[in-house]
mmCIF file of C-alpha atoms in Angstrom:
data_model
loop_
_atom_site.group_PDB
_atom_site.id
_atom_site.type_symbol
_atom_site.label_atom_id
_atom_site.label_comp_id
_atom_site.label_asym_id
_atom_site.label_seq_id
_atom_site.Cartn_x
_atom_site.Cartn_y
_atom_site.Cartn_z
ATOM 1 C CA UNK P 1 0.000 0.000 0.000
ATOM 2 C CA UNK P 2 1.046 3.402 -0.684
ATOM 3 C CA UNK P 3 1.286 5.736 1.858
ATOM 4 C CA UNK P 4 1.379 9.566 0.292
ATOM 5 C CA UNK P 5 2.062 12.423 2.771
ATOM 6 C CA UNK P 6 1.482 15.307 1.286
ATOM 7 C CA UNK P 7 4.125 18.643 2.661
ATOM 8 C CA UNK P 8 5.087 21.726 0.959
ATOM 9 C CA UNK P 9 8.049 22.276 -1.183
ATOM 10 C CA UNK P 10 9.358 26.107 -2.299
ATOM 11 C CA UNK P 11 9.294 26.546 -6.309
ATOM 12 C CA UNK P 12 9.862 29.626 -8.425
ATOM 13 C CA UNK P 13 7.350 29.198 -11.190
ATOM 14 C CA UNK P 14 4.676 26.804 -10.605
ATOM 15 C CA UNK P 15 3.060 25.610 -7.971
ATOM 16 C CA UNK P 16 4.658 21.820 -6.622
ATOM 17 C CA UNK P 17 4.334 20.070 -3.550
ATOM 18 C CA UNK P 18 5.748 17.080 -2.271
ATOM 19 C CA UNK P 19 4.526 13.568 -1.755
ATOM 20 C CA UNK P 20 6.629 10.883 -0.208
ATOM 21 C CA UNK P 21 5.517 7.501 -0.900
ATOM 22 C CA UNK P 22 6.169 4.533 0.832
ATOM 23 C CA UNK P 23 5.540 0.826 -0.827
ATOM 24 C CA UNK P 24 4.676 -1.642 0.580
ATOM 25 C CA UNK P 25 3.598 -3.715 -2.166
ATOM 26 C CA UNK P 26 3.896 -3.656 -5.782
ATOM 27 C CA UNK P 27 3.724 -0.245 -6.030
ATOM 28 C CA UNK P 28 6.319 0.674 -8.706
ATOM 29 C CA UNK P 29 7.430 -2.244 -10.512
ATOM 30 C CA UNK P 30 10.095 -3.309 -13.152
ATOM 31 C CA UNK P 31 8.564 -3.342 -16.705
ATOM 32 C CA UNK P 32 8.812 -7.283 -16.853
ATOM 33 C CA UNK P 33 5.741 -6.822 -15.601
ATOM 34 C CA UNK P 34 3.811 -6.242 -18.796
ATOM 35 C CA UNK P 35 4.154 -9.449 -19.777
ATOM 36 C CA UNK P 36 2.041 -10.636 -16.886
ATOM 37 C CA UNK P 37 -1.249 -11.829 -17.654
ATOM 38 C CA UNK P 38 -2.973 -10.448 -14.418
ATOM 39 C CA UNK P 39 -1.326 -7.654 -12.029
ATOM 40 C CA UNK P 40 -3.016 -7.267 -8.141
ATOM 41 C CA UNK P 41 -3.090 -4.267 -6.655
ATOM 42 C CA UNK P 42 -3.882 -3.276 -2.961
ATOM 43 C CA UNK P 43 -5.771 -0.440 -2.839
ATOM 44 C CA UNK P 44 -8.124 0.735 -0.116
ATOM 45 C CA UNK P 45 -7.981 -2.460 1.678
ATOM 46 C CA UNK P 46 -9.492 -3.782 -1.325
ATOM 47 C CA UNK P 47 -7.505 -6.545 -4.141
ATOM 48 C CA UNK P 48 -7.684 -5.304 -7.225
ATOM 49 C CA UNK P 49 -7.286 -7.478 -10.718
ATOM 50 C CA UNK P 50 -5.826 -5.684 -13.466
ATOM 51 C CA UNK P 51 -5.764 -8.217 -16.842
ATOM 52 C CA UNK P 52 -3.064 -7.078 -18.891
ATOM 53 C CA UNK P 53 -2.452 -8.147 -22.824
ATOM 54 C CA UNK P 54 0.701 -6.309 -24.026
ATOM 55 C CA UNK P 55 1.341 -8.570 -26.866
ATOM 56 C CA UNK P 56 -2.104 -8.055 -28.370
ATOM 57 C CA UNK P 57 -3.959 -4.937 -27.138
ATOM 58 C CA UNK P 58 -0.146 -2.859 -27.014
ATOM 59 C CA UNK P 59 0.952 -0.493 -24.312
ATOM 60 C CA UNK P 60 -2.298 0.618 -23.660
ATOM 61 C CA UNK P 61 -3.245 -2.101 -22.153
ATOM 62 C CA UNK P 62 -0.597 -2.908 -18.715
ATOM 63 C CA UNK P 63 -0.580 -1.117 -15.737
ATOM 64 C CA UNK P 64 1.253 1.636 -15.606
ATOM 65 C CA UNK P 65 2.806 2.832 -12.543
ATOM 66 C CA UNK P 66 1.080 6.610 -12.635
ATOM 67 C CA UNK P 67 -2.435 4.791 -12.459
ATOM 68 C CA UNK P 68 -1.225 3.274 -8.832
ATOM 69 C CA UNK P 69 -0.008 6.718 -7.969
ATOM 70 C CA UNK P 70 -3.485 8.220 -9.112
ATOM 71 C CA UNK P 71 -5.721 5.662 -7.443
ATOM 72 C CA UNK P 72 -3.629 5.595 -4.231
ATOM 73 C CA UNK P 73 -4.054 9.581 -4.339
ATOM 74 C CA UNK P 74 -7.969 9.215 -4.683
ATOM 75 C CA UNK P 75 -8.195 7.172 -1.592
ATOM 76 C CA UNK P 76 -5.572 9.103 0.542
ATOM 77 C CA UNK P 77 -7.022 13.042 -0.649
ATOM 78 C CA UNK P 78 -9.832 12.684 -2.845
ATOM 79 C CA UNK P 79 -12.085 9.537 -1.148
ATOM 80 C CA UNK P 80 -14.874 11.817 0.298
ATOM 81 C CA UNK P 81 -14.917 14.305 -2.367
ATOM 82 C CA UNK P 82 -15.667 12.233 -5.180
ATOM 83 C CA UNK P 83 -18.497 10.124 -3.789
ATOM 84 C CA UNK P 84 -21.831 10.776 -5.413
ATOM 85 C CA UNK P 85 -19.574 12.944 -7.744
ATOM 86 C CA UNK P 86 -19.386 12.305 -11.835
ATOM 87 C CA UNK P 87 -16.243 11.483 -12.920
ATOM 88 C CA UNK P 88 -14.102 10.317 -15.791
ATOM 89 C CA UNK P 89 -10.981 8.410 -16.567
ATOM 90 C CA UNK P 90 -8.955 9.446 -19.785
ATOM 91 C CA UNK P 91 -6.539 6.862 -21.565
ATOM 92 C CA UNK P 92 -8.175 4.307 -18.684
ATOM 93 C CA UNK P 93 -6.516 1.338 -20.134
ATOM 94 C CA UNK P 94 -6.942 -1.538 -17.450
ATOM 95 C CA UNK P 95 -9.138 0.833 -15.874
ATOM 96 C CA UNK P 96 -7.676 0.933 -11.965
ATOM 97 C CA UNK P 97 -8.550 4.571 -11.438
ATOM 98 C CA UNK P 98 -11.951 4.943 -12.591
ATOM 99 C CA UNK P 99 -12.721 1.158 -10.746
ATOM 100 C CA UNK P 100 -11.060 2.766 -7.193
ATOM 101 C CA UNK P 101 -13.030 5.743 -8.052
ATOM 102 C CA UNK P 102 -16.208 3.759 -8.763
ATOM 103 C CA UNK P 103 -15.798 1.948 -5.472
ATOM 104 C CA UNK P 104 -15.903 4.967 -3.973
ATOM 105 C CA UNK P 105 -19.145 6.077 -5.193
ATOM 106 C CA UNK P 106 -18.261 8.325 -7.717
ATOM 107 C CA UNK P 107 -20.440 7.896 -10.768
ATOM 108 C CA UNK P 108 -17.345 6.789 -13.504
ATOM 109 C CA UNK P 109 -17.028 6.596 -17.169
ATOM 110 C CA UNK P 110 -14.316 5.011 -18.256
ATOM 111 C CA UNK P 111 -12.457 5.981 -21.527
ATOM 112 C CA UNK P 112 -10.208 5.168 -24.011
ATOM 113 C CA UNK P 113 -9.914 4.118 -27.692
ATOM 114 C CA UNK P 114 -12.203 1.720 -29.265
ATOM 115 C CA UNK P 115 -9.155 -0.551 -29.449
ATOM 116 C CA UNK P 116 -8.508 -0.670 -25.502
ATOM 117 C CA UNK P 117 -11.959 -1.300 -24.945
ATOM 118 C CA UNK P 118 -11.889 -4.987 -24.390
ATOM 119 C CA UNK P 119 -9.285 -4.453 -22.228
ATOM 120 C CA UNK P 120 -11.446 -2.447 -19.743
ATOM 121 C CA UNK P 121 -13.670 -4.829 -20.040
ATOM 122 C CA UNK P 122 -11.683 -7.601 -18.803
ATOM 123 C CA UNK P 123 -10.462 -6.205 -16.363
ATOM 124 C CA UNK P 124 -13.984 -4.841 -14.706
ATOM 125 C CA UNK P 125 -15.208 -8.612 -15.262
ATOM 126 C CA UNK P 126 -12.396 -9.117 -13.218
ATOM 127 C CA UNK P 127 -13.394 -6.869 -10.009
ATOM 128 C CA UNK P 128 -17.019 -7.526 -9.982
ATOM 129 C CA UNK P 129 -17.444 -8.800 -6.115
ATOM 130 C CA UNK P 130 -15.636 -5.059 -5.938
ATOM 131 C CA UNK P 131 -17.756 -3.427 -8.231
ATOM 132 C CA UNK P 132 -21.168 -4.535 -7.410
ATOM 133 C CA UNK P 133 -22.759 -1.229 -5.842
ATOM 134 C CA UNK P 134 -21.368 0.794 -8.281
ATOM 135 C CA UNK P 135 -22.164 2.801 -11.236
ATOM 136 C CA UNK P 136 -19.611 2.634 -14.004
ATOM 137 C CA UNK P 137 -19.854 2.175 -17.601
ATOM 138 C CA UNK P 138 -17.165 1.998 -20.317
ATOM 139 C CA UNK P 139 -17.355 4.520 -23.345
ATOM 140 C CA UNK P 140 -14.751 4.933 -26.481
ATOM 141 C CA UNK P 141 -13.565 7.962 -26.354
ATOM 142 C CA UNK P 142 -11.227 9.375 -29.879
ATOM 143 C CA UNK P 143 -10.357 12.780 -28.485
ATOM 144 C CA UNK P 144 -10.346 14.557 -31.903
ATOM 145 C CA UNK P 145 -14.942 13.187 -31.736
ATOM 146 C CA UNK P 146 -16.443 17.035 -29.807
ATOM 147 C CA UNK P 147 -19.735 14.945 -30.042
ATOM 148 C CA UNK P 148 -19.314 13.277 -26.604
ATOM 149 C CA UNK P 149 -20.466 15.801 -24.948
ATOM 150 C CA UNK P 150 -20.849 14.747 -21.775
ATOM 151 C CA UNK P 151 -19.585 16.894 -19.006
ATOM 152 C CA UNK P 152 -18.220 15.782 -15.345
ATOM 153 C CA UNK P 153 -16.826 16.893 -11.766
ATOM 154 C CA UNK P 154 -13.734 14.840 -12.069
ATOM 155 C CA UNK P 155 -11.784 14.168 -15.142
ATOM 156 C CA UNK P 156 -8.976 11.623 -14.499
ATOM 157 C CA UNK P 157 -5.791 10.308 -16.491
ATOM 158 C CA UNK P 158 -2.804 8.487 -15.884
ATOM 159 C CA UNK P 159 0.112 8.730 -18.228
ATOM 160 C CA UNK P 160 -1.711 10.542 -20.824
ATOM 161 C CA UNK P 161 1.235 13.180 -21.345
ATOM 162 C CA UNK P 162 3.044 12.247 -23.522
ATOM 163 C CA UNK P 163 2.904 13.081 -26.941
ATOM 164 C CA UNK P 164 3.533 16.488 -27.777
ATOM 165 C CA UNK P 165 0.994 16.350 -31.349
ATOM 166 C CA UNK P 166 -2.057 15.549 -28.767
ATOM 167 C CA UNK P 167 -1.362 18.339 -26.507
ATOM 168 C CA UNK P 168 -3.493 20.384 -27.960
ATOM 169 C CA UNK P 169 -6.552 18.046 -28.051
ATOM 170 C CA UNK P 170 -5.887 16.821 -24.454
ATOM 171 C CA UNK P 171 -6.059 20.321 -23.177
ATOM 172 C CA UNK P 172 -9.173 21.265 -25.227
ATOM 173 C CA UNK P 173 -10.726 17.340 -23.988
ATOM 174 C CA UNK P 174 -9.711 18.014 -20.481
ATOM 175 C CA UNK P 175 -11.794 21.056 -21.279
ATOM 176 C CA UNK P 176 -14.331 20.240 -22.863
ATOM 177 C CA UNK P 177 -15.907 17.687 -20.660
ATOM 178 C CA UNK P 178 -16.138 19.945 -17.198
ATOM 179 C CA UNK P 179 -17.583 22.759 -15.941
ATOM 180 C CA UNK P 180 -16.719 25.247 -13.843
ATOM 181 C CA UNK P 181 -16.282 23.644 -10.910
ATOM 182 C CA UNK P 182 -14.501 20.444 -12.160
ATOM 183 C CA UNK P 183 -11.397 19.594 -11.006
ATOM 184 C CA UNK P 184 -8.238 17.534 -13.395
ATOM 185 C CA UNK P 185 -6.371 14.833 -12.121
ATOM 186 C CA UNK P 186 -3.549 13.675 -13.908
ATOM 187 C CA UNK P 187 -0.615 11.720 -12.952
ATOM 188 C CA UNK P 188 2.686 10.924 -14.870
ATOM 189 C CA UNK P 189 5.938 9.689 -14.665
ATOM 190 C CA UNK P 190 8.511 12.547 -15.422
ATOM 191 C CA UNK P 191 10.417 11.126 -18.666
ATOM 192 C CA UNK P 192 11.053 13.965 -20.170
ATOM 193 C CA UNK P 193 11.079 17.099 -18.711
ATOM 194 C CA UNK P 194 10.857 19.564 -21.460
ATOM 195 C CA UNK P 195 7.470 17.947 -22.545
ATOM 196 C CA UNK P 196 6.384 18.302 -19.562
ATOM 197 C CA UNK P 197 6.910 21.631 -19.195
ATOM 198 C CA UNK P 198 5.653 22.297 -22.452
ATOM 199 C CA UNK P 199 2.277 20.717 -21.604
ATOM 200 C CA UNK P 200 2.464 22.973 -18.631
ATOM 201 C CA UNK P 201 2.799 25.940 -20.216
ATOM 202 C CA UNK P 202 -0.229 24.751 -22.702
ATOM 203 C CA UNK P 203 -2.361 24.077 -19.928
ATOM 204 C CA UNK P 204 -1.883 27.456 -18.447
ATOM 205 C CA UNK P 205 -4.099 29.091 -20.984
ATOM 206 C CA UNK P 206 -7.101 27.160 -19.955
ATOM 207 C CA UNK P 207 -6.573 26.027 -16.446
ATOM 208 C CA UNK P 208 -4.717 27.037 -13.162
ATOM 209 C CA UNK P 209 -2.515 23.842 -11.758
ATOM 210 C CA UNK P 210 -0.539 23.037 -9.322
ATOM 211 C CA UNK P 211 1.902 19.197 -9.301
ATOM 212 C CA UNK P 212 2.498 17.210 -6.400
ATOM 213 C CA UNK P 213 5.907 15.884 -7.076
ATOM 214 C CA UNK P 214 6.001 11.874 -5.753
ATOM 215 C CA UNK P 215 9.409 11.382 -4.055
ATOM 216 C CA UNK P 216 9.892 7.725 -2.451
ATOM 217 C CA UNK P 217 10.253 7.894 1.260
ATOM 218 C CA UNK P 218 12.718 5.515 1.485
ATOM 219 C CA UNK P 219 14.998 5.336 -1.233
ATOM 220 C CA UNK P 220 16.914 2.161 0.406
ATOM 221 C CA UNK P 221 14.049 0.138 0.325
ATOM 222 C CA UNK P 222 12.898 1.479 -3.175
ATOM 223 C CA UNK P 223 16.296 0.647 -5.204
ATOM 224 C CA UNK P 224 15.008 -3.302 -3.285
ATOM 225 C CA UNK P 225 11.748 -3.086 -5.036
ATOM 226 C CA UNK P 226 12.620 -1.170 -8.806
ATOM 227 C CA UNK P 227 14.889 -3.522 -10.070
ATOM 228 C CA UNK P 228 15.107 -1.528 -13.701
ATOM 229 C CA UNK P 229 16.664 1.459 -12.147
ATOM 230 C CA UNK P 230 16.752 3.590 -9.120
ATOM 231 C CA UNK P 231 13.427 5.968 -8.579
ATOM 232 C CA UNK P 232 14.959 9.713 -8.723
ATOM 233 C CA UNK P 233 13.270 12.545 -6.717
ATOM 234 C CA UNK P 234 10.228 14.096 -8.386
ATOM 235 C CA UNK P 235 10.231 10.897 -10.849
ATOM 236 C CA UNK P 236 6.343 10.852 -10.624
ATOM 237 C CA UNK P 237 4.060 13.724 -10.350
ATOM 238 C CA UNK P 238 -0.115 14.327 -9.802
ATOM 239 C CA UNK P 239 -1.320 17.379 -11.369
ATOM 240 C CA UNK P 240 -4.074 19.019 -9.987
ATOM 241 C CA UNK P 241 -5.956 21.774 -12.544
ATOM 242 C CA UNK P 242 -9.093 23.567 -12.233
ATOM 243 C CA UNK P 243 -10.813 25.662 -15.317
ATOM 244 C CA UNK P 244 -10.407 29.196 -16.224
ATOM 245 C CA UNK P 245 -13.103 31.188 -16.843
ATOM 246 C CA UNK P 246 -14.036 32.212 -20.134
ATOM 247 C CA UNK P 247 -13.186 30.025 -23.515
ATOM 248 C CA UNK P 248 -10.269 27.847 -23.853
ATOM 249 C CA UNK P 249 -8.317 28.934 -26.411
ATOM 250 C CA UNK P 250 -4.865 27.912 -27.201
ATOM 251 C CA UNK P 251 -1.824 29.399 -29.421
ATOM 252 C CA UNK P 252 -0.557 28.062 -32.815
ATOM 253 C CA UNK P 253 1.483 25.481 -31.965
ATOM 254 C CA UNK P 254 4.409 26.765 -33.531
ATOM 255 C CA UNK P 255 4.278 29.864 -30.952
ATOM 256 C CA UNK P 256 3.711 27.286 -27.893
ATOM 257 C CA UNK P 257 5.294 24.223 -28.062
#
């Protein structure tokens, strides 16, 4: 189980906080992993089934360490706040985030692209005795389609950051499908700085943000667990963006990014 204690850190440009995590479990694993054909998760004092198929669905469909970092933030900040909420996951692939977030109470949608699909749905066939009081259906979501209209208080994603083209339509998605009160959660591993900062800077014209930077509490015991390499300071991050008022609208690309 993750433990995330959240504590201030000093920035110059954005807004960044800290969050140490502890593991207890397999919280941030080596990528050997994708070849698994079921990953468990603790989460909430609840096992959770992810079914993974790498060699036929692709990358989008293994869990990802950001999702454990998202769904272990839901149930250490977010737990109350999103019950009886609406809410939806992004990119969901095996779908932990919107399933913690369903067990909760939230109302979830969970999205991705038509080919992920049966993905999500193994793995929600998978977490049934989990899922049984709660209200969660799966949806295809192409983010270029501005016909699903559909708007929420909690829009989700794990790893979706990461190619610079999409940017643009993430931002205008993340957008898009709130209101004014909705609040963005996304979560990432830092692989490349630059984009991040670039997405940053994007987002900034339609939302305010601040990143909780994930830092492992114990690096000892983490260099034990991540056999692929040593977790670094600040290696994962949880954004946390609310909407600006007004219309979102965004530079020419060649002027932003």
């Amino acid at each position: 189980l993750l433990a995330l204690l959240l504590q201030q850190a000093p920035v110059s440009s954005e807004k960044v906080n800290a969050l140490a995590v502890r593991s207890d479990t397999e919280a941030l694993l080596p990528r050997s992993n994708f070849g698994q054909p079921r990953r468990f998760v603790r989460i909430a004092d609840a096992n959770w089934t992810l079914v993974q198929n790498w060699e036929k669905d692709g990358l989008g469909c293994v869990l990802w360490d950001a999702a454990i970092v998202l769904a272990e933030f839901l149930a250490e900040e977010k737990r109350e706040q999103i019950a009886n909420s609406t809410l939806v996951e992004l990119g969901a692939g095996t779908g932990l985030v919107g399933m913690v977030a369903a067990y909760f109470g939230a109302h979830t949608t969970l999205t991705d692209r038509d080919a992920v699909l049966p993905c999500l749905h193994r793995s929600v066939a998978a977490n049934q005795p989990l899922l049984q009081a709660a209200t969660l259906r799966i949806s295809g979501l192409d983010w270029r389609n501005e016909d699903f209209r559909d708007t929420f208080d909690f829009i989700l994603g794990s790893d979706v950051v990461y190619d610079e083209q999409l940017f643009p339509l993430l931002v205008k998605t993340l957008h898009r499908l709130g209101h004014e009160h909705s609040e963005v959660l996304l979560a990432g591993q830092v692989r490349y700085r630059l984009r991040l900062q670039r997405f940053m800077r994007l987002l900034r014209h339609c939302f305010t943000s601040k990143i909780w930077a994930v830092r492992p509490a114990d690096q000892q015991r983490f260099q034990a667990v991540v056999h692929y390499r040593v977790l670094r300071a600040a290696d994962m991050y949880v954004l946390v963006a609310r909407r600006r008022s007004g219309l979102c609208v965004l530079p020419a690309a060649k002027d932003e990014l």
